PDB file of C-alpha atoms in Angstrom:
ATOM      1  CA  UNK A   1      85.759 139.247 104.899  1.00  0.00           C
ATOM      2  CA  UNK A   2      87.997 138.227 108.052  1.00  0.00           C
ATOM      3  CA  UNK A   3      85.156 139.083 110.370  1.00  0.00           C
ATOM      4  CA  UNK A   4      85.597 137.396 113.685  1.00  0.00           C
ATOM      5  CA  UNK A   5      81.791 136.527 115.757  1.00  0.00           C
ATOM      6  CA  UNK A   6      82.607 139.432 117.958  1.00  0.00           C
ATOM      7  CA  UNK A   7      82.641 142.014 115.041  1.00  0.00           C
ATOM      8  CA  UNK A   8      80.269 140.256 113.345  1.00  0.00           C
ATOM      9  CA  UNK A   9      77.796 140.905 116.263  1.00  0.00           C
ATOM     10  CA  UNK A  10      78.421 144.628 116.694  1.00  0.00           C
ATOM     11  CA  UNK A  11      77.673 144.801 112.734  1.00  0.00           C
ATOM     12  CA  UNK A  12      74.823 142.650 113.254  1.00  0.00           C
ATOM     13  CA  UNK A  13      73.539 145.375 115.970  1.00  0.00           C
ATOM     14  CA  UNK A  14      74.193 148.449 113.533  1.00  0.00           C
ATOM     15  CA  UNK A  15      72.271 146.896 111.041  1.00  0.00           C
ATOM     16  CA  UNK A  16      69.243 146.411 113.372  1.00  0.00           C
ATOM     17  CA  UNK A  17      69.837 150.110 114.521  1.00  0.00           C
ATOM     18  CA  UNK A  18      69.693 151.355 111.212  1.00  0.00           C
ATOM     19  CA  UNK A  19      66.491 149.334 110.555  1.00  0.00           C
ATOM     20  CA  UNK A  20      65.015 150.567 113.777  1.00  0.00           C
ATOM     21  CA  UNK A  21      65.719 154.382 112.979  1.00  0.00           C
ATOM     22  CA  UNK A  22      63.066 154.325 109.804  1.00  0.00           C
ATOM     23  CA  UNK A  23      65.213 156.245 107.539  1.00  0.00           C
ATOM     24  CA  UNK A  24      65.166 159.418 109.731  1.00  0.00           C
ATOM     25  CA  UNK A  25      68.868 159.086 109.999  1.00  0.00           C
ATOM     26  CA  UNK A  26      71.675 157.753 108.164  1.00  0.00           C
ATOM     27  CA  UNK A  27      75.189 155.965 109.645  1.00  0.00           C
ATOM     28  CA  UNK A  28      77.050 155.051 107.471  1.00  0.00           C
ATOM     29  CA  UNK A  29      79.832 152.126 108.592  1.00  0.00           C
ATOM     30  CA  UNK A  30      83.710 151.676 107.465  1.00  0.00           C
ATOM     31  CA  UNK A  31      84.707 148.488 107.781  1.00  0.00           C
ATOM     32  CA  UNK A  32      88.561 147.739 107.499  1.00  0.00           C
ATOM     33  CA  UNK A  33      87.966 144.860 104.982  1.00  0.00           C
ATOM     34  CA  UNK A  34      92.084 143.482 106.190  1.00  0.00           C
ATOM     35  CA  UNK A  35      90.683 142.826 109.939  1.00  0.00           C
ATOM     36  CA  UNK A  36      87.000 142.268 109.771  1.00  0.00           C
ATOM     37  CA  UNK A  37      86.844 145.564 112.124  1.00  0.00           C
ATOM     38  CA  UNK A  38      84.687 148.446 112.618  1.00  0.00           C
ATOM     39  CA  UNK A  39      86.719 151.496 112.119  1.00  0.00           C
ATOM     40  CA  UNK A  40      84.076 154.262 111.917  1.00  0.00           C
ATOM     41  CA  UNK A  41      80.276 154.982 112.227  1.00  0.00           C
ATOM     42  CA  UNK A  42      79.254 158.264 110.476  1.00  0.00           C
ATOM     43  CA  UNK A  43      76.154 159.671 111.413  1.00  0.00           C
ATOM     44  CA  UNK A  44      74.247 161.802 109.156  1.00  0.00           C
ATOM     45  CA  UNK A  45      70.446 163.408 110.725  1.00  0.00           C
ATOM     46  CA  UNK A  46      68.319 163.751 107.763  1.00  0.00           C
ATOM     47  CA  UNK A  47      64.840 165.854 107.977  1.00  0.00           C
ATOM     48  CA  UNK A  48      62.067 163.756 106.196  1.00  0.00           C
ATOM     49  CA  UNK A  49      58.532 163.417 106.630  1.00  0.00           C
ATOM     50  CA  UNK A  50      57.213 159.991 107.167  1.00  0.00           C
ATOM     51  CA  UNK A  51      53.825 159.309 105.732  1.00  0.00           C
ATOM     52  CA  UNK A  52      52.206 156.667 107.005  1.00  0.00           C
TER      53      UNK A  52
END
């Protein structure tokens, strides 16, 4: 993928955003695969228990 650092980073960041969340939410990410770029974020709440 034609991913420049710049886009890389922000990626980098969702990823460690997702991570952070636990699973009590959901993004999903569209990546235009042509320019390396973020297009979208989706973000989906989800209701779950987290048992620890």
């Amino acid at each position: 993928m034609g991913m420049n650092k710049n886009n890389l980073r922000k990626f980098e960041l969702l990823c460690r955003e997702i991570e952070r969340e636990k699973f009590t939410g959901k993004k999903l990410i569209e990546v235009n695969i042509n320019t390396g770029r973020i297009t979208r974020i989706y973000e989906f709440p989800i209701r779950k228990e987290i048992k620890e």
